[in-house]
Amino acid sequence: AQTVTQSQPEMSVQEAETVTLSCTYDTSESDYYLFWYKQPPSRQMILVIRQEAYKQQNATENRFSVNFQKAAKSFSLKISDSQLGDAAMYFCASVTGTASKLTFGTGTRLQVTL
Amino acid sequence: DTEVTQTPKHLVMGMTNKKSLKCEQHMGHRAMYWYKQKAKKPPELMFVYSYEKLSINESVPSRFSPECPNSSLLNLHLHALQPEDSALYLCASSPTADRREQYFGPGTRLTVT
């Protein structure tokens, strides 16, 4: 069974600053994938970034990057140059190589202040 | 294009009504999903369709009935719902069931009175 833990229910960052959201996971599988999804108040879940476990290189997507520490089972999301539009609930999620089921963490609500 | 559409955006129904939620994608994805999301909680998987066949049912009550008429369309038929079924219902799709990233629609906000 997989578990995903997000220990920060809420975070706040000033506009243009950098923030890191934490996520840890547990799985007995060797083949798995990790994701960060963003859900703004508009409700739509938006895929922010994905990481394949077999890749050592950390994924990046513009201002979003991850710090994937496989041995520590840690998968944090760094948002650089934060913008007001980044305010949302962020969910960390995992899926194993043979399953279709996303396992989500409990989410971190990010506030962006002026 | 990573668009999944859902209709209606909002739905209010009585406990004796029958209604349907609709989800559509034109990305050629072969796996489609229904999730239920309560306020301030992560989505919970309900059903998975792979190549138009039901592959996963997460022990969902029979008052929820999924249907996949073709590879682009996914319906969720609702009948005799309870007030506790009020939630945001999200549809998602992925290229195949073993291509891991899922793309979500905007959801249908369901209220059962």
XYZ file of N, CA and C in Angstrom:
681
model
N 0.841 -1.195 0.000
C 0.000 0.000 0.000
C 0.878 1.248 0.000
N 0.353 2.260 -0.650
C 1.077 3.523 -0.709
C 0.480 4.497 0.281
N 1.312 5.346 0.829
C 0.831 6.476 1.621
C 1.591 7.722 1.190
N 0.913 8.835 1.263
C 1.506 10.135 0.939
C 1.179 11.077 2.088
N 2.181 11.757 2.606
C 2.002 12.624 3.766
C 2.451 14.045 3.444
N 1.552 14.976 3.681
C 1.880 16.400 3.583
C 1.685 16.974 4.981
N 2.750 17.397 5.606
C 2.702 17.794 7.013
C 2.402 19.270 7.222
N 2.294 20.022 6.137
C 2.037 21.463 6.245
C 0.615 21.764 5.755
N -0.335 21.924 6.651
C -1.704 22.205 6.187
C -1.795 23.547 5.461
N -1.016 24.526 5.914
C -1.063 25.850 5.296
C 0.338 26.440 5.228
N 0.586 27.171 4.141
C 1.836 27.897 3.988
C 1.504 29.277 3.422
N 2.405 30.212 3.683
C 2.226 31.556 3.155
C 3.547 32.033 2.575
N 3.473 32.770 1.479
C 4.681 33.300 0.834
C 4.361 34.670 0.280
N 5.345 35.526 0.290
C 5.171 36.844 -0.311
C 5.403 36.744 -1.813
N 4.697 37.586 -2.506
C 4.864 37.659 -3.953
C 6.341 37.853 -4.290
N 6.795 37.117 -5.315
C 8.165 37.160 -5.834
C 9.157 36.347 -4.994
N 8.715 35.849 -3.851
C 9.605 35.041 -3.030
C 9.491 33.557 -3.420
N 10.307 32.747 -2.758
C 10.352 31.304 -3.021
C 9.764 30.552 -1.843
N 9.031 29.492 -2.139
C 8.433 28.674 -1.077
C 8.630 27.201 -1.432
N 8.769 26.382 -0.411
C 8.922 24.942 -0.608
C 7.838 24.203 0.155
N 7.122 23.361 -0.560
C 6.079 22.529 0.038
C 6.617 21.110 0.210
N 6.374 20.532 1.358
C 6.952 19.227 1.682
C 5.991 18.086 1.396
N 6.569 16.955 1.049
C 5.794 15.738 0.821
C 6.694 14.541 1.083
N 6.196 13.596 1.837
C 6.884 12.318 1.978
C 5.931 11.213 1.563
N 6.484 10.110 1.141
C 5.654 9.017 0.649
C 6.242 7.704 1.125
N 5.447 6.683 1.038
C 5.935 5.358 1.382
C 5.347 4.363 0.401
N 6.182 3.548 -0.162
C 5.746 2.509 -1.071
C 6.770 1.395 -1.065
N 6.296 0.182 -1.304
C 7.200 -0.960 -1.401
C 7.561 -1.251 -2.860
N 6.949 -0.515 -3.778
C 7.198 -0.709 -5.204
C 8.491 -0.004 -5.611
N 9.125 -0.541 -6.649
C 10.311 0.110 -7.184
C 9.967 1.004 -8.371
N 8.817 0.743 -8.977
C 8.370 1.500 -10.142
C 7.184 2.364 -9.719
N 7.404 3.650 -9.599
C 6.312 4.530 -9.197
C 6.556 5.925 -9.754
N 5.519 6.725 -9.683
C 5.543 8.082 -10.211
C 4.985 9.017 -9.146
N 5.503 10.207 -9.149
C 5.073 11.212 -8.176
C 4.610 12.464 -8.904
N 3.624 13.112 -8.327
C 3.042 14.300 -8.962
C 2.760 15.373 -7.925
N 2.739 16.593 -8.378
C 2.129 17.694 -7.652
C 0.990 18.238 -8.498
N -0.181 18.335 -7.854
C -1.351 18.927 -8.470
C -1.705 20.203 -7.705
N -2.243 21.162 -8.444
C -2.686 22.428 -7.883
C -4.194 22.514 -8.061
N -4.903 22.920 -7.006
C -6.351 23.104 -7.112
C -6.710 24.489 -6.586
N -6.871 25.449 -7.492
C -7.270 26.805 -7.068
C -8.737 26.817 -6.663
N -9.201 27.954 -6.150
C -10.623 28.045 -5.758
C -11.584 27.735 -6.901
N -11.125 27.860 -8.132
C -11.974 27.506 -9.282
C -12.232 26.006 -9.340
N -11.564 25.211 -8.527
C -11.794 23.783 -8.314
C -11.021 22.841 -9.230
N -10.613 23.295 -10.398
C -9.998 22.345 -11.321
C -8.622 21.915 -10.836
N -8.389 20.618 -10.818
C -7.088 20.059 -10.458
C -6.174 20.186 -11.672
N -5.040 20.845 -11.461
C -4.109 21.087 -12.553
C -2.800 20.378 -12.250
N -2.331 19.580 -13.199
C -1.049 18.903 -13.030
C 0.066 19.932 -13.120
N 0.868 20.005 -12.067
C 1.961 20.983 -12.014
C 3.257 20.362 -12.510
N 3.572 19.163 -12.004
C 4.856 18.570 -12.310
C 4.806 17.072 -12.005
N 5.583 16.292 -12.729
C 5.644 14.851 -12.500
C 7.097 14.407 -12.415
N 7.301 13.313 -11.679
C 8.646 12.759 -11.503
C 8.559 11.242 -11.575
N 9.346 10.653 -12.460
C 9.432 9.199 -12.508
C 10.494 8.751 -11.514
N 10.200 7.714 -10.756
C 11.115 7.287 -9.701
C 12.460 6.832 -10.249
N 12.463 6.318 -11.481
C 13.713 5.795 -12.033
C 14.640 6.902 -12.532
N 14.126 8.114 -12.595
C 14.951 9.234 -13.065
C 15.610 9.916 -11.874
N 16.906 10.054 -11.938
C 17.616 10.715 -10.848
C 17.498 12.234 -10.921
N 17.345 12.742 -12.134
C 17.294 14.192 -12.306
C 15.968 14.736 -11.811
N 16.034 15.811 -11.047
C 14.817 16.443 -10.538
C 14.057 17.135 -11.666
N 12.743 16.950 -11.673
C 11.908 17.572 -12.707
C 11.765 19.082 -12.464
N 11.673 19.816 -13.546
C 11.417 21.263 -13.467
C 10.403 21.639 -14.540
N 9.559 22.602 -14.207
C 8.586 23.170 -15.138
C 8.510 24.663 -14.855
N 9.284 25.420 -15.612
C 9.300 26.876 -15.450
C 9.655 27.247 -14.002
N 8.755 27.879 -13.264
C 9.059 28.316 -11.904
C 8.913 27.200 -10.872
N 8.484 26.030 -11.310
C 8.238 24.924 -10.393
C 9.337 23.869 -10.549
N 9.858 23.421 -9.429
C 10.858 22.363 -9.469
C 10.661 21.471 -8.251
N 11.186 20.266 -8.356
C 11.064 19.345 -7.237
C 12.444 18.978 -6.725
N 12.466 18.579 -5.457
C 13.653 17.984 -4.843
C 13.263 16.554 -4.484
N 13.674 15.625 -5.319
C 13.307 14.226 -5.178
C 14.449 13.508 -4.487
N 14.197 13.069 -3.265
C 15.183 12.333 -2.482
C 14.653 10.911 -2.316
N 15.090 10.020 -3.202
C 14.499 8.691 -3.252
C 14.744 7.891 -1.985
N 15.946 7.942 -1.459
C 16.259 7.165 -0.260
C 15.442 7.641 0.934
N 15.244 8.917 1.017
C 14.473 9.497 2.115
C 12.974 9.488 1.829
N 12.575 9.081 0.631
C 11.173 9.076 0.204
C 10.556 10.455 0.418
N 11.247 11.431 -0.121
C 10.814 12.818 0.010
C 10.673 13.430 -1.374
N 9.664 14.274 -1.532
C 9.343 14.841 -2.848
C 8.788 16.244 -2.633
N 9.655 17.210 -2.439
C 9.189 18.567 -2.142
C 9.072 19.393 -3.413
N 8.189 20.366 -3.371
C 7.934 21.262 -4.512
C 8.432 22.658 -4.168
N 9.278 23.203 -5.028
C 9.750 24.569 -4.857
C 9.099 25.463 -5.902
N 8.498 26.540 -5.420
C 7.903 27.532 -6.318
C 8.745 28.797 -6.216
N 9.346 29.182 -7.308
C 10.181 30.379 -7.350
C 9.374 31.562 -7.880
N 9.779 32.771 -7.469
C 9.122 33.981 -7.976
C 7.599 33.846 -7.864
N 7.125 33.587 -6.659
C 5.703 33.299 -6.438
C 4.819 34.416 -6.971
N 3.701 34.015 -7.534
C 2.733 34.957 -8.086
C 1.380 34.761 -7.411
N 0.554 35.800 -7.470
C -0.766 35.726 -6.821
C -1.564 34.530 -7.345
N -1.372 34.222 -8.617
C -2.093 33.100 -9.211
C -1.634 31.744 -8.720
N -0.563 31.699 -7.935
C -0.105 30.420 -7.381
C -0.903 30.035 -6.140
N -1.701 30.948 -5.613
C -2.504 30.651 -4.429
C -3.485 29.533 -4.755
N -3.414 28.455 -3.994
C -4.232 27.274 -4.270
C -3.963 26.228 -3.203
N -4.719 25.135 -3.295
C -4.408 23.922 -2.540
C -3.488 23.084 -3.410
N -2.393 22.626 -2.826
C -1.458 21.782 -3.559
C -1.494 20.369 -2.984
N -1.707 19.402 -3.883
C -1.735 18.000 -3.488
C -0.532 17.273 -4.066
N 0.136 16.538 -3.220
C 1.171 15.611 -3.646
C 0.482 14.263 -3.894
N 0.905 13.537 -4.915
C 0.235 12.276 -5.232
C 1.239 11.282 -5.793
N 0.932 10.020 -5.632
C 1.800 8.971 -6.166
C 0.965 7.896 -6.832
N 1.589 7.173 -7.739
C 0.953 6.017 -8.361
C 2.047 5.004 -8.662
N 1.742 3.716 -8.487
C 2.747 2.691 -8.744
C 2.701 2.248 -10.200
N 3.683 1.482 -10.582
C 3.832 1.099 -11.981
C 2.705 0.258 -12.524
N 2.005 -0.462 -11.657
C 0.981 -1.372 -12.176
C -0.436 -0.942 -11.828
N -0.574 0.148 -11.133
C -1.907 0.545 -10.671
C -2.378 1.786 -11.402
N -3.677 1.997 -11.375
C -4.247 3.204 -11.975
C -4.651 4.213 -10.907
N -4.488 3.854 -9.651
C -5.046 4.661 -8.573
C -4.035 5.659 -8.049
N -4.391 6.945 -8.142
C -3.583 7.990 -7.532
C -3.829 7.993 -6.033
N -2.754 8.020 -5.261
C -2.862 8.207 -3.819
C -2.458 9.640 -3.515
N -3.377 10.382 -2.915
C -3.141 11.797 -2.636
C -2.739 12.018 -1.186
N -1.955 13.056 -0.962
C -1.758 13.569 0.380
C -2.949 14.435 0.774
N -2.912 14.966 1.979
C -4.050 15.736 2.501
C -4.064 17.172 2.008
N -2.991 17.595 1.357
C -2.978 18.917 0.754
C -2.313 19.974 1.613
N -1.760 20.972 0.953
C -1.208 22.164 1.600
C -1.829 23.382 0.943
N -2.478 24.216 1.751
C -3.068 25.436 1.197
C -2.014 26.538 1.190
N -1.722 27.047 0.010
C -0.718 28.099 -0.145
C -1.388 29.447 -0.330
N -1.006 30.383 0.524
C -1.443 31.773 0.372
C -0.285 32.592 -0.178
N -0.577 33.502 -1.080
C 0.427 34.399 -1.631
C 0.022 35.818 -1.271
N 0.895 36.515 -0.564
C 0.573 37.860 -0.091
C 1.401 38.905 -0.829
N 0.867 40.118 -0.843
C 1.558 41.217 -1.521
C 2.706 41.761 -0.678
N -3.319 20.000 -26.257
C -4.598 20.268 -25.618
C -4.831 19.228 -24.520
N -4.968 19.680 -23.280
C -5.174 18.759 -22.157
C -6.509 19.049 -21.512
N -7.557 19.169 -22.327
C -8.837 19.591 -21.794
C -9.794 18.428 -21.591
N -10.323 18.394 -20.370
C -11.414 17.497 -20.027
C -12.596 18.387 -19.645
N -13.730 18.156 -20.254
C -14.903 18.977 -19.953
C -15.910 18.167 -19.156
N -16.658 18.871 -18.292
C -17.682 18.230 -17.486
C -18.932 19.095 -17.490
N -20.063 18.444 -17.594
C -21.347 19.133 -17.477
C -22.275 18.313 -16.598
N -23.160 18.986 -15.847
C -23.215 20.433 -15.637
C -22.159 20.891 -14.644
N -22.001 22.186 -14.473
C -21.078 22.710 -13.461
C -21.656 22.554 -12.065
N -22.948 22.777 -11.974
C -23.646 22.656 -10.692
C -24.894 21.802 -10.908
N -25.253 21.032 -9.887
C -26.465 20.223 -9.957
C -27.066 20.113 -8.563
N -28.350 20.435 -8.483
C -29.100 20.251 -7.240
C -30.178 19.217 -7.524
N -30.239 18.186 -6.725
C -31.232 17.137 -6.961
C -31.804 16.627 -5.657
N -33.058 16.197 -5.737
C -33.701 15.591 -4.591
C -33.317 14.126 -4.480
N -33.621 13.551 -3.351
C -33.211 12.166 -3.085
C -33.947 11.162 -3.961
N -35.058 11.563 -4.576
C -35.788 10.635 -5.436
C -35.503 10.850 -6.920
N -34.689 11.859 -7.225
C -34.415 12.174 -8.632
C -33.427 11.201 -9.261
N -33.447 11.195 -10.603
C -32.406 10.538 -11.385
C -31.742 11.596 -12.254
N -30.438 11.669 -12.184
C -29.695 12.633 -12.985
C -28.410 11.969 -13.472
N -27.748 12.643 -14.407
C -26.483 12.119 -14.929
C -25.450 13.229 -15.024
N -24.211 12.870 -14.736
C -23.075 13.749 -14.952
C -22.354 13.267 -16.213
N -21.832 14.246 -16.946
C -21.173 13.914 -18.203
C -19.740 14.419 -18.217
N -18.861 13.633 -18.806
C -17.446 13.985 -18.927
C -17.004 13.657 -20.350
N -16.217 14.546 -20.931
C -15.773 14.341 -22.303
C -14.321 14.766 -22.467
N -13.596 13.994 -23.238
C -12.223 14.372 -23.588
C -11.968 13.985 -25.032
N -11.195 14.819 -25.714
C -10.877 14.570 -27.122
C -9.370 14.542 -27.314
N -8.678 13.952 -26.343
C -7.226 13.856 -26.399
C -6.779 12.468 -26.831
N -7.753 11.597 -27.119
C -7.399 10.230 -27.490
C -7.003 9.370 -26.311
N -7.310 9.855 -25.104
C -6.986 9.080 -23.912
C -7.865 7.843 -23.823
N -7.289 6.743 -23.325
C -8.029 5.485 -23.264
C -8.400 5.083 -21.846
N -8.038 5.877 -20.872
C -8.438 5.610 -19.493
C -9.158 6.833 -18.953
N -10.270 6.589 -18.259
C -11.052 7.681 -17.683
C -11.472 7.310 -16.270
N -11.634 8.338 -15.440
C -11.799 8.129 -14.000
C -12.912 9.027 -13.465
N -13.590 8.534 -12.437
C -14.470 9.373 -11.630
C -13.925 9.445 -10.207
N -13.879 10.679 -9.666
C -13.478 10.931 -8.292
C -14.586 11.708 -7.582
N -14.628 11.515 -6.278
C -15.505 12.303 -5.406
C -14.615 13.094 -4.461
N -14.912 14.382 -4.323
C -14.103 15.215 -3.434
C -14.988 15.999 -2.481
N -14.773 15.787 -1.213
C -15.436 16.570 -0.173
C -14.575 17.798 0.128
N -15.213 18.797 0.734
C -14.525 20.060 1.002
C -13.270 19.848 1.847
N -12.182 20.466 1.412
C -10.909 20.455 2.123
C -10.298 19.067 2.244
N -10.699 18.163 1.370
C -10.159 16.807 1.356
C -9.589 16.500 -0.021
N -8.702 15.525 -0.114
C -8.239 15.122 -1.446
C -9.316 14.323 -2.174
N -9.209 14.212 -3.479
C -10.168 13.389 -4.235
C -10.071 11.921 -3.832
N -11.228 11.260 -3.892
C -11.283 9.816 -3.640
C -11.721 9.122 -4.923
N -10.962 8.142 -5.334
C -11.288 7.418 -6.560
C -12.584 6.634 -6.397
N -13.426 6.701 -7.447
C -14.662 5.912 -7.465
C -14.561 4.789 -8.504
N -14.301 5.169 -9.752
C -14.289 4.205 -10.859
C -13.141 4.513 -11.819
N -12.658 3.434 -12.475
C -11.692 3.571 -13.554
C -12.197 2.775 -14.746
N -12.190 3.422 -15.906
C -12.457 2.743 -17.170
C -11.174 2.727 -17.982
N -10.853 1.543 -18.506
C -9.695 1.394 -19.365
C -10.158 0.752 -20.667
N -9.900 1.426 -21.784
C -10.376 0.951 -23.087
C -11.863 0.636 -23.037
N -12.609 1.553 -22.435
C -14.071 1.524 -22.377
C -14.634 0.409 -21.515
N -13.796 -0.272 -20.768
C -14.278 -1.308 -19.868
C -13.986 -0.899 -18.426
N -14.935 -1.187 -17.548
C -14.759 -0.873 -16.143
C -13.662 -1.756 -15.567
N -12.598 -1.141 -15.064
C -11.482 -1.914 -14.521
C -11.379 -1.809 -13.004
N -11.846 -0.718 -12.445
C -11.809 -0.550 -10.989
C -13.126 0.063 -10.515
N -13.723 -0.548 -9.502
C -14.869 0.007 -8.773
C -14.455 -0.023 -7.312
N -14.282 1.157 -6.734
C -13.802 1.241 -5.361
C -14.949 1.048 -4.365
N -15.689 -0.041 -4.537
C -16.791 -0.369 -3.616
C -17.775 0.784 -3.480
N -18.119 1.360 -4.610
C -19.040 2.494 -4.625
C -20.483 1.974 -4.554
N -21.336 2.627 -3.766
C -22.745 2.190 -3.684
C -23.416 2.174 -5.055
N -24.368 1.280 -5.211
C -25.000 1.076 -6.517
C -25.863 2.251 -6.958
N -26.102 3.205 -6.076
C -26.842 4.391 -6.497
C -26.012 5.257 -7.454
N -24.726 4.963 -7.555
C -23.850 5.567 -8.563
C -23.584 4.520 -9.642
N -23.898 4.845 -10.884
C -23.736 3.886 -11.963
C -22.943 4.519 -13.096
N -21.714 4.067 -13.336
C -20.921 4.654 -14.409
C -21.236 4.013 -15.752
N -20.932 4.770 -16.791
C -21.129 4.273 -18.142
C -20.095 4.909 -19.056
N -19.517 4.121 -19.947
C -18.542 4.647 -20.895
C -19.002 4.290 -22.307
N -19.824 5.126 -22.940
C -20.402 4.793 -24.250
C -19.358 4.698 -25.370
N -18.307 5.510 -25.257
C -17.223 5.435 -26.232
C -15.952 5.967 -25.587
N -14.882 5.972 -26.332
C -13.582 6.295 -25.727
C -13.464 7.747 -25.307
N -14.376 8.609 -25.752
C -14.288 10.030 -25.418
C -15.242 10.456 -24.322
N -16.165 9.602 -23.986
C -17.284 10.017 -23.140
C -17.416 9.111 -21.914
N -17.678 9.739 -20.782
C -17.887 9.010 -19.532
C -19.068 9.649 -18.818
N -20.014 8.813 -18.426
C -21.176 9.304 -17.692
C -21.194 8.716 -16.290
N -21.850 9.448 -15.396
C -22.114 8.926 -14.059
C -23.591 9.142 -13.779
N -24.340 8.042 -13.714
C -25.776 8.107 -13.492
C -26.047 8.042 -11.991
N -26.930 8.934 -11.566
C -27.203 9.103 -10.137
C -28.662 8.795 -9.864
N -28.896 8.015 -8.818
C -30.286 7.656 -8.488
C -30.409 7.404 -7.001
N -31.425 8.006 -6.400
C -31.713 7.795 -4.969
C -30.513 8.148 -4.103
N -29.946 9.303 -4.375
C -28.776 9.720 -3.601
C -29.172 10.195 -2.209
N -28.177 10.250 -1.345
C -28.339 10.715 0.018
C -27.680 12.086 0.177
N -28.084 12.857 1.160
C -27.452 14.170 1.369
C -25.933 14.081 1.533
N -25.445 12.995 2.099
C -23.993 12.867 2.289
C -23.247 12.636 0.984
N -23.980 12.433 -0.104
C -23.354 12.301 -1.417
C -23.042 13.665 -2.033
N -23.492 14.715 -1.383
C -23.170 16.061 -1.861
C -21.659 16.254 -1.829
N -21.104 16.668 -2.965
C -19.645 16.765 -3.094
C -19.310 17.337 -4.462
N -18.030 17.517 -4.700
C -17.525 17.853 -6.035
C -17.151 16.544 -6.718
N -17.692 16.328 -7.912
C -17.381 15.112 -8.660
C -16.457 15.483 -9.815
N -15.287 14.876 -9.773
C -14.244 15.173 -10.748
C -14.072 14.006 -11.705
N -13.925 14.336 -12.958
C -13.581 13.364 -13.986
C -12.126 13.592 -14.380
N -11.429 12.536 -14.727
C -10.047 12.656 -15.190
C -9.811 11.659 -16.313
N -8.759 11.909 -17.073
C -8.369 10.955 -18.113
C -6.857 10.863 -18.172
N -6.374 9.756 -18.693
C -4.945 9.587 -18.928
C -4.776 8.823 -20.237
N -3.615 8.977 -20.885
C -3.428 8.348 -22.203
C -3.767 6.865 -22.206
N -3.265 6.157 -21.216
C -3.690 4.783 -20.976
C -3.669 4.599 -19.468
N -4.168 3.502 -18.999
C -4.202 3.280 -17.549
C -2.799 3.127 -16.980
N -1.805 2.810 -17.829
C -0.451 2.729 -17.295
C 0.405 3.929 -17.688
N -0.205 4.987 -18.282
C 0.457 6.286 -18.388
C -0.043 7.088 -17.217
N 0.839 7.421 -16.312
C 0.401 7.736 -14.971
C -0.277 9.071 -14.779
N 0.139 10.110 -15.497
C -0.435 11.409 -15.194
C -1.889 11.471 -15.633
N -2.710 12.024 -14.768
C -4.132 12.168 -15.047
C -4.461 13.648 -15.190
N -5.331 13.927 -16.144
C -5.766 15.291 -16.414
C -7.222 15.406 -15.983
N -7.492 16.414 -15.172
C -8.798 16.547 -14.544
C -9.672 17.575 -15.246
N -10.973 17.325 -15.185
C -11.950 18.312 -15.598
C -12.248 19.274 -14.460
N -13.093 20.270 -14.716
C -13.383 21.298 -13.708
C -14.342 20.836 -12.617
N -14.973 19.697 -12.806
C -15.830 19.156 -11.769
C -17.287 19.579 -11.872
N -18.144 18.792 -11.247
C -19.559 19.117 -11.067
C -19.829 19.196 -9.576
N -20.338 20.358 -9.146
C -20.707 20.528 -7.732
C -22.115 19.992 -7.542
N -22.258 18.895 -6.824
C -23.548 18.234 -6.613
C -24.065 18.504 -5.216
N -25.301 18.928 -5.145
C -25.984 19.109 -3.867
C -27.228 18.234 -3.866
N -27.341 17.385 -2.863
C -28.505 16.510 -2.724
C -29.361 17.029 -1.577
N -30.618 17.339 -1.898
C -31.497 17.921 -0.871
C -32.547 16.917 -0.407
